[in-house]
């Protein structure tokens, strides 16, 4: 049982006590995106990546954006076309936008997906320490990278890649058809080329690599950054990254190892979280607790074996460089079914501009409706919560990207599941299909909403198609996918239908009616169409499985 700190004691936890864990070399995450100035879906994806990088970079994450030459010409591709084309093939990129974090493909347009990947990578030790410098003699740019094996490197050859990126480019006129005029971390040069430099190294070894290239007059040298990373040959995983922005004395990270849970009334759920001093100097972090819990629920925070009582709102943690300290956030739903959150905000005393917040959420058993928010980080779920609030219905919201997948047993706790796919791909993954299928087999009720659910699962042109996914769509949703885009924005409910009667909807490119490519679907045997684009062209199907 954890001890409760007396109110008269200072809320200070020293990392120097009780020997906390430490990373020999904190990581920096490499975020690589593929885009094009005429790609219609790229602006939203790039906005999400930029939002992530604004908080994480360059102390914890570094970005490189590669411009391809399709679907339209791209001025940022022309000088590096050969290298970009070969490099994107090494990742298997055949469409944009595409995103990779530390070598692993990551959902585009989703800040939670990037955060989840960062949580995984930043708390893992790296066998390498990298230092990067950039200099210019006026006519050339020289990059020097020192690689040191602090731990045991993977067996076999290693590859060092060095690139020059321009951190910010702002144009008066969009160079393509998607309207983008602001570009970030744009690739200017790969040194020496897309293949990088192959080398070998054993633990304790170090090498320095130097690359020089002419300074293009079209580059803004002040915004030019050298980025370097190391991989094992033939393996996409990035083992370490660094840049000419250099290390910082004050850099830290607060990570939620788990941030959402479905919990029975009366059960206490403990969320583990980790605070990492990734800087070069010792620092103290002030932590503020914000509770947004139902009146009868309990919420406490515990660190280093000490629990702060529910009325405590602030405490501090002092950490040496590389130190990891665990903070447990405990939420116990009591008496009333509902949902609630606790948010911890940590601020560096060494650099008060460095602030991290993490929110932990419990949805209790006993609620009739669960909204599964799988829209890729958009706010489409608010249209559903507003409708449920207006109807006085109790519900919980589960952020699929932030909290993870759900099992059939977890879904079975609810009478109704509303699955919001938005424009996220895939709208349901294979684990989701299995869980939702089981939920329907057990008598659950489901509403699925999304722009391309039918196309993604049923159209062979979709990279998410498979015969098994198409069969699931047909069997569980009682519908056949017909065509990807009806080019029809007017929907009318079927007269006399218990759901569709009286409905009249005009789809638009924004707001709660946002749809730009409307799938046509058709009811299978036993199913009924209740929304129509026009006569005999169904927009919505209901089916009693």
Short mmCIF file of C-alpha atoms in Angstrom, two decimals:
data_model
loop_
_atom_site.label_atom_id
_atom_site.label_comp_id
_atom_site.label_asym_id
_atom_site.label_seq_id
_atom_site.Cartn_x
_atom_site.Cartn_y
_atom_site.Cartn_z
CA UNK A 1 0.00 0.00 0.00
CA UNK A 2 1.41 3.40 -0.96
CA UNK A 3 1.97 5.95 1.77
CA UNK A 4 0.07 9.23 1.62
CA UNK A 5 2.25 12.28 1.95
CA UNK A 6 1.33 14.54 4.85
CA UNK A 7 0.07 17.92 3.75
CA UNK A 8 2.86 19.74 5.61
CA UNK A 9 5.62 18.07 3.57
CA UNK A 10 6.99 19.54 0.37
CA UNK A 11 5.95 17.69 -2.78
CA UNK A 12 9.49 17.10 -4.02
CA UNK A 13 10.74 13.81 -5.46
CA UNK A 14 14.47 13.59 -6.08
CA UNK A 15 15.60 11.37 -8.94
CA UNK A 16 18.96 11.04 -7.20
CA UNK A 17 17.22 9.00 -4.51
CA UNK A 18 16.22 5.37 -4.92
CA UNK A 19 18.35 5.10 -8.09
CA UNK A 20 15.83 5.78 -10.87
CA UNK A 21 16.37 4.26 -14.28
CA UNK A 22 18.37 6.22 -16.84
CA UNK A 23 19.04 6.16 -20.56
CA UNK A 24 22.68 6.04 -21.63
CA UNK A 25 21.80 7.97 -24.80
CA UNK A 26 18.32 9.50 -25.18
CA UNK A 27 16.90 9.14 -28.68
CA UNK A 28 15.75 11.69 -31.19
CA UNK A 29 12.90 10.46 -33.41
CA UNK A 30 13.18 10.89 -37.19
CA UNK A 31 9.89 11.81 -38.91
CA UNK A 32 9.98 11.39 -42.70
CA UNK A 33 7.06 12.49 -44.86
CA UNK A 34 6.39 12.16 -48.58
CA UNK A 35 4.25 14.84 -50.20
CA UNK A 36 3.49 16.79 -53.38
CA UNK A 37 2.30 20.35 -53.95
CA UNK A 38 -0.70 19.11 -55.98
CA UNK A 39 -1.71 16.23 -53.71
CA UNK A 40 -5.24 17.06 -52.40
CA UNK A 41 -4.86 15.13 -49.14
CA UNK A 42 -1.36 16.36 -48.32
CA UNK A 43 -2.19 19.71 -46.68
CA UNK A 44 -4.16 18.07 -43.86
CA UNK A 45 -1.47 15.45 -43.36
CA UNK A 46 1.29 18.07 -43.37
CA UNK A 47 -0.63 20.22 -40.88
CA UNK A 48 -0.80 17.32 -38.42
CA UNK A 49 2.89 16.55 -38.87
CA UNK A 50 3.73 20.20 -38.34
CA UNK A 51 1.63 20.28 -35.17
CA UNK A 52 3.59 17.34 -33.81
CA UNK A 53 6.95 18.76 -34.85
CA UNK A 54 6.19 22.16 -33.31
CA UNK A 55 6.19 20.56 -29.86
CA UNK A 56 8.72 17.76 -30.35
CA UNK A 57 11.29 19.28 -32.68
CA UNK A 58 14.19 19.70 -32.79
CA UNK A 59 15.02 18.56 -29.25
CA UNK A 60 13.11 15.28 -29.44
CA UNK A 61 12.21 14.85 -33.11
CA UNK A 62 13.63 15.83 -36.49
CA UNK A 63 11.71 16.14 -39.73
CA UNK A 64 12.60 15.47 -43.36
CA UNK A 65 10.00 16.07 -46.07
CA UNK A 66 10.50 14.52 -49.50
CA UNK A 67 8.58 15.97 -52.47
CA UNK A 68 7.68 13.48 -55.21
CA UNK A 69 6.80 14.43 -58.80
CA UNK A 70 3.21 13.17 -58.80
CA UNK A 71 0.27 13.71 -58.98
CA UNK A 72 1.63 16.98 -60.38
CA UNK A 73 4.97 18.65 -61.01
CA UNK A 74 6.75 19.88 -57.89
CA UNK A 75 9.54 22.48 -57.85
CA UNK A 76 10.99 21.03 -54.65
CA UNK A 77 11.37 17.63 -56.33
CA UNK A 78 13.25 18.74 -59.45
CA UNK A 79 16.76 19.22 -57.94
CA UNK A 80 16.58 15.95 -55.96
CA UNK A 81 14.29 13.87 -58.18
CA UNK A 82 16.64 10.92 -58.69
CA UNK A 83 17.49 10.54 -55.01
CA UNK A 84 13.89 10.98 -53.82
CA UNK A 85 12.55 8.46 -56.31
CA UNK A 86 15.08 5.83 -55.29
CA UNK A 87 14.63 6.53 -51.58
CA UNK A 88 10.82 6.39 -51.63
CA UNK A 89 11.07 3.00 -53.40
CA UNK A 90 13.19 1.72 -50.50
CA UNK A 91 10.15 2.42 -48.30
CA UNK A 92 7.68 1.05 -50.85
CA UNK A 93 5.92 4.42 -51.14
CA UNK A 94 3.45 4.42 -54.03
CA UNK A 95 1.12 7.19 -52.88
CA UNK A 96 1.16 10.47 -51.03
CA UNK A 97 0.81 11.52 -48.33
CA UNK A 98 2.98 8.86 -46.67
CA UNK A 99 4.64 9.12 -43.29
CA UNK A 100 7.34 7.16 -41.46
CA UNK A 101 8.61 7.67 -37.90
CA UNK A 102 11.93 6.03 -37.07
CA UNK A 103 11.46 3.89 -40.18
CA UNK A 104 7.97 2.59 -39.37
CA UNK A 105 4.96 3.61 -41.45
CA UNK A 106 2.67 5.85 -39.43
CA UNK A 107 -0.89 7.03 -40.08
CA UNK A 108 -0.91 10.36 -41.90
CA UNK A 109 -2.90 13.27 -40.57
CA UNK A 110 -2.90 11.82 -37.05
CA UNK A 111 -1.07 13.60 -34.25
CA UNK A 112 -2.05 10.80 -31.79
CA UNK A 113 -0.39 8.23 -34.06
CA UNK A 114 2.85 10.20 -34.05
CA UNK A 115 2.64 10.70 -30.30
CA UNK A 116 2.14 6.97 -29.76
CA UNK A 117 5.20 6.21 -31.89
CA UNK A 118 7.24 8.84 -30.04
CA UNK A 119 6.21 7.32 -26.70
CA UNK A 120 7.56 4.01 -27.90
CA UNK A 121 10.84 5.32 -29.31
CA UNK A 122 11.90 8.09 -26.93
CA UNK A 123 11.88 5.78 -23.93
CA UNK A 124 14.11 3.19 -25.62
CA UNK A 125 17.89 3.42 -25.28
CA UNK A 126 20.01 3.91 -28.38
CA UNK A 127 23.40 2.28 -28.97
CA UNK A 128 24.64 5.44 -30.71
CA UNK A 129 25.45 9.03 -29.85
CA UNK A 130 25.59 11.40 -32.82
CA UNK A 131 26.88 14.95 -33.10
CA UNK A 132 26.33 17.07 -36.21
CA UNK A 133 27.85 20.38 -37.28
CA UNK A 134 27.21 22.53 -40.36
CA UNK A 135 29.48 25.23 -41.74
CA UNK A 136 29.92 27.30 -44.89
CA UNK A 137 32.79 29.07 -46.59
CA UNK A 138 30.35 31.07 -48.69
CA UNK A 139 30.44 28.78 -51.69
CA UNK A 140 30.07 25.35 -50.07
CA UNK A 141 28.24 23.76 -47.16
CA UNK A 142 30.20 21.24 -45.08
CA UNK A 143 28.55 18.79 -42.72
CA UNK A 144 30.54 16.86 -40.13
CA UNK A 145 28.94 13.93 -38.28
CA UNK A 146 30.56 12.01 -35.44
CA UNK A 147 29.09 8.60 -34.63
CA UNK A 148 29.96 6.95 -31.33
CA UNK A 149 28.85 3.43 -30.30
CA UNK A 150 27.95 3.86 -26.64
CA UNK A 151 26.26 0.44 -26.61
CA UNK A 152 26.48 -2.68 -28.76
CA UNK A 153 25.50 -1.93 -32.39
CA UNK A 154 23.62 -4.50 -34.48
CA UNK A 155 25.83 -7.04 -36.22
CA UNK A 156 26.83 -6.32 -39.81
CA UNK A 157 27.08 -3.16 -41.86
CA UNK A 158 25.60 0.16 -40.78
CA UNK A 159 24.40 3.05 -42.94
CA UNK A 160 24.75 6.74 -42.16
CA UNK A 161 22.48 9.09 -44.07
CA UNK A 162 23.04 12.85 -44.12
CA UNK A 163 20.62 15.38 -45.62
CA UNK A 164 20.21 19.13 -45.78
CA UNK A 165 16.70 20.43 -45.14
CA UNK A 166 15.34 23.94 -45.18
CA UNK A 167 13.33 24.27 -42.00
CA UNK A 168 10.93 26.94 -43.31
CA UNK A 169 9.96 28.07 -46.82
CA UNK A 170 7.14 30.59 -47.25
CA UNK A 171 5.91 31.45 -50.74
CA UNK A 172 3.57 34.21 -51.84
CA UNK A 173 1.88 31.94 -54.40
CA UNK A 174 1.12 28.24 -54.10
CA UNK A 175 3.37 26.28 -56.51
CA UNK A 176 0.79 23.52 -56.96
CA UNK A 177 -2.96 22.96 -57.01
CA UNK A 178 -3.50 22.08 -53.34
CA UNK A 179 -2.99 25.65 -52.12
CA UNK A 180 0.01 25.08 -49.84
CA UNK A 181 2.39 28.01 -49.60
CA UNK A 182 4.23 27.15 -46.37
CA UNK A 183 6.67 24.24 -46.29
CA UNK A 184 8.74 22.79 -43.47
CA UNK A 185 11.83 20.56 -43.26
CA UNK A 186 12.00 20.40 -47.06
CA UNK A 187 14.75 18.21 -48.47
CA UNK A 188 17.39 20.18 -50.33
CA UNK A 189 20.21 17.64 -50.70
CA UNK A 190 21.10 14.05 -49.79
CA UNK A 191 24.81 13.60 -48.98
CA UNK A 192 26.40 12.01 -50.84
CA UNK A 193 23.15 10.54 -52.26
CA UNK A 194 20.14 8.39 -51.28
CA UNK A 195 22.35 5.38 -50.51
CA UNK A 196 24.17 7.13 -47.69
CA UNK A 197 27.54 5.93 -46.38
CA UNK A 198 28.12 2.33 -45.33
CA UNK A 199 30.39 1.69 -42.34
CA UNK A 200 30.95 -0.74 -39.49
CA UNK A 201 31.55 -0.15 -35.80
CA UNK A 202 31.85 -2.09 -32.57
CA UNK A 203 30.92 -1.00 -29.07
CA UNK A 204 33.16 1.80 -27.82
CA UNK A 205 34.21 2.83 -31.34
CA UNK A 206 33.68 6.16 -33.06
CA UNK A 207 34.09 7.68 -36.51
CA UNK A 208 33.75 11.12 -38.04
CA UNK A 209 32.25 11.61 -41.52
CA UNK A 210 32.47 14.76 -43.61
CA UNK A 211 30.37 15.74 -46.63
CA UNK A 212 30.58 18.93 -48.69
CA UNK A 213 28.20 20.29 -51.34
CA UNK A 214 27.90 23.60 -53.22
CA UNK A 215 25.65 26.16 -51.55
CA UNK A 216 22.70 26.67 -53.87
CA UNK A 217 21.80 30.39 -54.15
CA UNK A 218 18.13 29.42 -53.85
CA UNK A 219 18.65 28.08 -50.32
CA UNK A 220 18.26 30.20 -47.21
CA UNK A 221 21.40 29.25 -45.31
CA UNK A 222 20.04 30.55 -42.00
CA UNK A 223 17.18 28.03 -42.28
CA UNK A 224 19.39 25.21 -43.54
CA UNK A 225 19.70 22.27 -41.14
CA UNK A 226 21.86 19.18 -41.45
CA UNK A 227 20.10 16.00 -40.30
CA UNK A 228 21.84 12.65 -39.90
CA UNK A 229 20.66 9.19 -38.89
CA UNK A 230 22.01 5.67 -38.54
CA UNK A 231 20.40 2.37 -39.56
CA UNK A 232 21.53 -1.20 -39.87
CA UNK A 233 21.96 -2.06 -43.55
CA UNK A 234 18.75 -3.54 -44.98
CA UNK A 235 16.69 -2.54 -41.92
CA UNK A 236 14.43 0.55 -42.03
CA UNK A 237 14.56 1.08 -38.24
CA UNK A 238 16.32 4.32 -37.35
CA UNK A 239 18.71 3.66 -34.48
CA UNK A 240 19.54 7.29 -33.75
CA UNK A 241 19.16 10.73 -35.33
CA UNK A 242 20.72 14.13 -34.71
CA UNK A 243 21.01 17.52 -36.38
CA UNK A 244 23.07 20.65 -36.58
CA UNK A 245 20.52 22.27 -34.25
CA UNK A 246 22.63 20.49 -31.63
CA UNK A 247 21.82 19.13 -28.17
CA UNK A 248 20.12 21.37 -25.63
CA UNK A 249 20.86 21.67 -21.90
CA UNK A 250 17.15 21.62 -21.10
CA UNK A 251 15.04 19.05 -22.89
CA UNK A 252 12.58 16.65 -21.32
CA UNK A 253 9.72 14.39 -22.21
CA UNK A 254 6.63 13.30 -20.30
CA UNK A 255 5.13 10.13 -21.75
CA UNK A 256 1.85 8.38 -21.08
CA UNK A 257 2.51 4.66 -21.43
CA UNK A 258 -1.26 4.18 -21.30
CA UNK A 259 -3.81 6.97 -21.42
CA UNK A 260 -7.26 5.38 -21.71
CA UNK A 261 -9.10 2.52 -20.02
CA UNK A 262 -12.56 0.97 -19.70
CA UNK A 263 -13.04 0.29 -16.00
CA UNK A 264 -15.72 -1.38 -13.86
CA UNK A 265 -17.34 0.75 -11.18
CA UNK A 266 -15.38 0.36 -7.97
CA UNK A 267 -12.15 -0.76 -9.63
CA UNK A 268 -9.03 1.40 -9.40
CA UNK A 269 -7.06 1.80 -12.60
CA UNK A 270 -3.43 2.92 -12.47
CA UNK A 271 -1.95 4.63 -15.54
CA UNK A 272 1.85 4.45 -15.71
CA UNK A 273 3.65 7.50 -17.09
CA UNK A 274 7.32 8.35 -17.41
CA UNK A 275 9.21 11.62 -17.15
CA UNK A 276 12.58 11.69 -18.95
CA UNK A 277 15.28 14.31 -18.65
CA UNK A 278 16.63 14.24 -22.22
CA UNK A 279 18.78 17.35 -21.76
CA UNK A 280 22.41 17.79 -20.78
CA UNK A 281 21.74 19.54 -17.47
CA UNK A 282 19.97 18.59 -14.26
CA UNK A 283 16.52 20.10 -14.01
CA UNK A 284 13.46 20.31 -11.80
CA UNK A 285 9.96 19.86 -13.19
CA UNK A 286 6.88 21.40 -11.64
CA UNK A 287 3.83 19.17 -12.16
CA UNK A 288 0.26 20.49 -11.98
CA UNK A 289 -2.74 18.16 -11.65
CA UNK A 290 -6.12 19.02 -13.22
CA UNK A 291 -9.01 16.71 -12.34
CA UNK A 292 -12.17 16.54 -14.43
CA UNK A 293 -13.93 13.63 -12.77
CA UNK A 294 -17.54 12.86 -11.80
CA UNK A 295 -18.28 14.01 -8.25
CA UNK A 296 -18.05 10.58 -6.63
CA UNK A 297 -14.89 9.41 -8.42
CA UNK A 298 -11.41 9.33 -6.89
CA UNK A 299 -8.17 10.50 -8.54
CA UNK A 300 -4.66 10.41 -7.05
CA UNK A 301 -1.09 10.73 -8.32
CA UNK A 302 1.76 8.60 -7.03
CA UNK A 303 5.50 9.00 -7.58
CA UNK A 304 8.42 7.10 -6.06
CA UNK A 305 6.16 5.17 -3.67
CA UNK A 306 4.39 8.26 -2.38
CA UNK A 307 0.77 9.14 -3.21
CA UNK A 308 -0.39 12.73 -3.14
CA UNK A 309 -3.91 13.09 -1.72
CA UNK A 310 -6.85 14.13 -3.91
CA UNK A 311 -6.66 17.76 -2.81
CA UNK A 312 -3.01 18.09 -3.94
CA UNK A 313 -2.67 20.00 -7.21
CA UNK A 314 1.09 20.58 -7.47
CA UNK A 315 4.36 18.77 -6.80
CA UNK A 316 7.90 18.79 -8.20
CA UNK A 317 10.45 16.27 -9.47
CA UNK A 318 14.19 16.94 -9.76
CA UNK A 319 16.12 14.82 -12.29
CA UNK A 320 19.69 14.42 -13.47
CA UNK A 321 20.45 14.10 -17.22
CA UNK A 322 19.13 10.86 -18.73
CA UNK A 323 17.03 10.06 -15.65
CA UNK A 324 13.67 8.31 -16.02
CA UNK A 325 11.07 8.60 -13.28
CA UNK A 326 7.70 6.86 -13.17
CA UNK A 327 4.51 8.66 -12.17
CA UNK A 328 1.30 6.66 -11.60
CA UNK A 329 -2.07 8.31 -12.20
CA UNK A 330 -4.83 6.41 -10.37
CA UNK A 331 -8.51 6.86 -11.25
CA UNK A 332 -11.32 4.97 -9.51
CA UNK A 333 -14.88 5.30 -10.86
CA UNK A 334 -17.35 5.11 -7.99
CA UNK A 335 -21.18 4.96 -7.78
CA UNK A 336 -22.08 6.80 -11.01
CA UNK A 337 -21.31 5.48 -14.50
CA UNK A 338 -19.60 8.06 -16.68
CA UNK A 339 -16.26 9.21 -18.00
CA UNK A 340 -13.58 11.39 -16.51
CA UNK A 341 -10.05 12.64 -16.99
CA UNK A 342 -6.98 13.72 -15.09
CA UNK A 343 -4.36 15.92 -16.79
CA UNK A 344 -0.79 16.31 -15.60
CA UNK A 345 1.20 19.28 -16.91
CA UNK A 346 4.97 19.33 -16.33
CA UNK A 347 7.05 22.50 -16.75
CA UNK A 348 10.84 22.78 -16.79
CA UNK A 349 12.35 25.24 -14.34
CA UNK A 350 15.53 25.40 -16.44
CA UNK A 351 13.53 26.42 -19.53
CA UNK A 352 9.89 27.26 -18.69
CA UNK A 353 9.01 27.22 -22.40
CA UNK A 354 9.38 23.43 -22.21
CA UNK A 355 5.94 22.16 -21.17
CA UNK A 356 4.34 18.73 -21.55
CA UNK A 357 0.75 17.74 -20.78
CA UNK A 358 -0.75 14.27 -20.67
CA UNK A 359 -4.43 13.45 -20.16
CA UNK A 360 -5.59 10.13 -18.72
CA UNK A 361 -9.15 9.00 -19.26
CA UNK A 362 -11.45 6.37 -17.77
CA UNK A 363 -14.75 5.35 -19.34
CA UNK A 364 -16.70 3.30 -16.81
CA UNK A 365 -18.84 0.27 -17.41
CA UNK A 366 -22.57 0.91 -17.19
CA UNK A 367 -22.90 3.46 -19.99
CA UNK A 368 -25.28 2.48 -22.82
CA UNK A 369 -23.35 4.06 -25.73
CA UNK A 370 -19.68 4.10 -26.72
CA UNK A 371 -18.38 6.41 -29.45
CA UNK A 372 -15.19 5.03 -31.01
CA UNK A 373 -13.34 8.03 -32.41
CA UNK A 374 -11.26 6.64 -35.27
CA UNK A 375 -11.29 9.70 -37.52
CA UNK A 376 -7.53 10.25 -37.55
CA UNK A 377 -7.34 13.16 -35.15
CA UNK A 378 -10.17 15.27 -36.55
CA UNK A 379 -13.04 16.52 -34.40
CA UNK A 380 -15.90 14.78 -36.22
CA UNK A 381 -16.93 13.04 -33.00
CA UNK A 382 -18.19 16.38 -31.66
CA UNK A 383 -21.11 16.28 -34.10
CA UNK A 384 -22.22 13.00 -32.51
CA UNK A 385 -21.62 14.08 -28.92
CA UNK A 386 -23.65 17.25 -29.55
CA UNK A 387 -26.57 15.16 -30.83
CA UNK A 388 -26.40 12.77 -27.88
CA UNK A 389 -26.16 15.65 -25.43
CA UNK A 390 -29.21 17.26 -27.02
CA UNK A 391 -31.07 13.98 -26.61
CA UNK A 392 -30.00 13.59 -22.97
CA UNK A 393 -28.17 10.30 -23.68
CA UNK A 394 -25.26 9.08 -21.55
CA UNK A 395 -22.20 7.91 -23.46
CA UNK A 396 -18.45 7.51 -23.41
CA UNK A 397 -15.87 8.45 -26.06
CA UNK A 398 -12.89 6.23 -26.90
CA UNK A 399 -10.07 7.75 -28.98
CA UNK A 400 -8.87 4.78 -31.03
CA UNK A 401 -5.52 6.34 -31.96
CA UNK A 402 -4.71 7.57 -28.45
CA UNK A 403 -6.04 4.68 -26.36
CA UNK A 404 -5.60 1.65 -28.62
CA UNK A 405 -7.86 -1.05 -29.96
CA UNK A 406 -10.81 -2.63 -28.16
CA UNK A 407 -11.72 -6.28 -27.74
CA UNK A 408 -15.13 -7.85 -28.21
CA UNK A 409 -15.38 -8.30 -24.44
CA UNK A 410 -14.83 -4.57 -23.95
CA UNK A 411 -17.35 -3.58 -26.62
CA UNK A 412 -19.87 -6.00 -25.09
CA UNK A 413 -20.08 -3.66 -22.08
CA UNK A 414 -22.16 -1.29 -24.23
CA UNK A 415 -25.53 -1.61 -25.94
CA UNK A 416 -24.61 0.65 -28.87
CA UNK A 417 -21.27 1.39 -30.53
CA UNK A 418 -20.90 4.38 -32.88
CA UNK A 419 -17.78 3.92 -35.00
CA UNK A 420 -16.57 7.17 -36.59
CA UNK A 421 -14.06 6.52 -39.36
CA UNK A 422 -14.07 9.97 -40.94
CA UNK A 423 -11.46 9.96 -43.69
CA UNK A 424 -9.06 7.72 -41.78
CA UNK A 425 -7.41 4.72 -43.38
CA UNK A 426 -8.03 1.97 -42.68
CA UNK A 427 -11.49 2.82 -41.30
CA UNK A 428 -11.32 -0.42 -39.32
CA UNK A 429 -8.19 -2.55 -38.95
CA UNK A 430 -8.25 -6.32 -38.83
CA UNK A 431 -8.31 -6.35 -35.01
CA UNK A 432 -11.22 -3.89 -35.12
CA UNK A 433 -13.12 -6.05 -37.61
CA UNK A 434 -12.74 -9.08 -35.36
CA UNK A 435 -13.82 -7.18 -32.25
CA UNK A 436 -16.80 -5.45 -33.89
CA UNK A 437 -17.87 -8.68 -35.59
CA UNK A 438 -17.92 -10.43 -32.23
CA UNK A 439 -19.88 -7.54 -30.72
CA UNK A 440 -22.52 -7.88 -33.45
CA UNK A 441 -22.60 -11.66 -33.04
CA UNK A 442 -23.49 -11.08 -29.39
CA UNK A 443 -26.42 -8.81 -30.25
CA UNK A 444 -24.74 -5.41 -30.13
CA UNK A 445 -25.95 -2.45 -32.18
CA UNK A 446 -23.57 -0.60 -34.47
CA UNK A 447 -23.52 2.66 -36.46
CA UNK A 448 -20.55 3.01 -38.82
CA UNK A 449 -19.91 6.41 -40.40
CA UNK A 450 -17.10 7.35 -42.75
CA UNK A 451 -16.43 8.72 -46.21
CA UNK A 452 -14.62 5.72 -47.71
CA UNK A 453 -15.52 2.71 -45.57
CA UNK A 454 -16.87 0.76 -48.55
CA UNK A 455 -14.09 1.79 -50.92
CA UNK A 456 -11.29 1.08 -48.43
CA UNK A 457 -12.48 -2.42 -47.51
CA UNK A 458 -14.13 -3.57 -50.75
CA UNK A 459 -12.51 -1.91 -53.77
CA UNK A 460 -9.49 -3.76 -55.24
CA UNK A 461 -8.02 -0.36 -56.09
CA UNK A 462 -7.68 0.36 -52.36
CA UNK A 463 -4.44 -0.65 -50.64
CA UNK A 464 -6.59 -1.69 -47.66
CA UNK A 465 -8.73 -4.11 -49.69
CA UNK A 466 -8.72 -7.84 -49.15
CA UNK A 467 -11.31 -10.53 -49.94
CA UNK A 468 -11.67 -11.16 -46.21
CA UNK A 469 -12.37 -7.49 -45.44
CA UNK A 470 -14.90 -7.29 -48.27
CA UNK A 471 -16.63 -10.42 -46.95
CA UNK A 472 -16.76 -8.88 -43.45
CA UNK A 473 -18.34 -5.72 -44.88
CA UNK A 474 -20.99 -7.70 -46.72
CA UNK A 475 -21.77 -10.15 -43.91
CA UNK A 476 -21.83 -7.80 -40.94
CA UNK A 477 -23.05 -4.57 -42.54
CA UNK A 478 -25.45 -6.22 -44.98
CA UNK A 479 -24.26 -4.06 -47.86
CA UNK A 480 -22.51 -4.29 -51.20
CA UNK A 481 -20.10 -1.53 -52.16
CA UNK A 482 -21.07 -0.20 -55.61
CA UNK A 483 -19.01 2.85 -56.57
CA UNK A 484 -16.48 5.17 -54.95
CA UNK A 485 -17.97 8.53 -55.87
CA UNK A 486 -21.60 9.18 -56.75
CA UNK A 487 -20.86 12.89 -57.22
CA UNK A 488 -24.21 13.48 -55.55
CA UNK A 489 -24.39 15.66 -52.44
CA UNK A 490 -28.15 15.44 -51.80
CA UNK A 491 -29.50 12.69 -49.55
CA UNK A 492 -33.13 11.98 -48.67
CA UNK A 493 -34.50 9.58 -46.09
CA UNK A 494 -36.85 6.83 -47.25
CA UNK A 495 -40.43 7.76 -46.39
CA UNK A 496 -41.90 5.61 -43.62
CA UNK A 497 -38.53 4.19 -42.58
CA UNK A 498 -38.03 4.23 -38.78
CA UNK A 499 -34.66 5.96 -39.24
CA UNK A 500 -34.78 7.70 -42.62
CA UNK A 501 -38.30 9.13 -42.59
CA UNK A 502 -38.21 12.91 -42.85
CA UNK A 503 -34.44 13.25 -43.23
CA UNK A 504 -33.02 15.63 -45.83
CA UNK A 505 -29.23 16.11 -45.93
CA UNK A 506 -27.01 18.21 -48.17
CA UNK A 507 -23.38 17.09 -48.04
CA UNK A 508 -20.75 19.83 -48.10
CA UNK A 509 -16.98 20.10 -48.07
CA UNK A 510 -16.89 21.30 -44.45
CA UNK A 511 -18.76 21.05 -41.17
CA UNK A 512 -20.83 18.12 -39.91
CA UNK A 513 -21.95 17.19 -43.44
CA UNK A 514 -18.37 16.97 -44.74
CA UNK A 515 -18.11 14.45 -47.58
CA UNK A 516 -16.24 14.90 -50.84
CA UNK A 517 -16.43 11.39 -52.34
CA UNK A 518 -19.70 9.66 -51.49
CA UNK A 519 -19.75 5.84 -51.72
CA UNK A 520 -22.81 4.24 -53.22
CA UNK A 521 -23.80 1.05 -51.43
CA UNK A 522 -26.61 -1.44 -51.94
CA UNK A 523 -28.52 -3.54 -49.38
CA UNK A 524 -27.99 -7.27 -49.47
CA UNK A 525 -30.67 -9.83 -48.69
CA UNK A 526 -32.34 -8.97 -45.38
CA UNK A 527 -31.01 -5.42 -45.32
CA UNK A 528 -32.89 -2.19 -46.09
CA UNK A 529 -31.73 1.06 -47.66
CA UNK A 530 -32.92 4.03 -45.59
CA UNK A 531 -30.99 6.92 -47.18
CA UNK A 532 -30.97 7.65 -50.92
CA UNK A 533 -28.85 9.86 -53.17
CA UNK A 534 -31.51 9.48 -55.87
CA UNK A 535 -33.99 6.79 -56.85
CA UNK A 536 -32.46 3.34 -56.26
CA UNK A 537 -29.03 4.71 -55.29
CA UNK A 538 -28.50 4.00 -51.58
CA UNK A 539 -26.39 6.15 -49.29
CA UNK A 540 -27.25 4.32 -46.06
CA UNK A 541 -28.20 0.74 -45.19
CA UNK A 542 -29.60 -0.74 -41.99
CA UNK A 543 -29.34 -4.44 -41.26
CA UNK A 544 -30.42 -6.68 -38.41
CA UNK A 545 -27.63 -9.22 -38.24
#
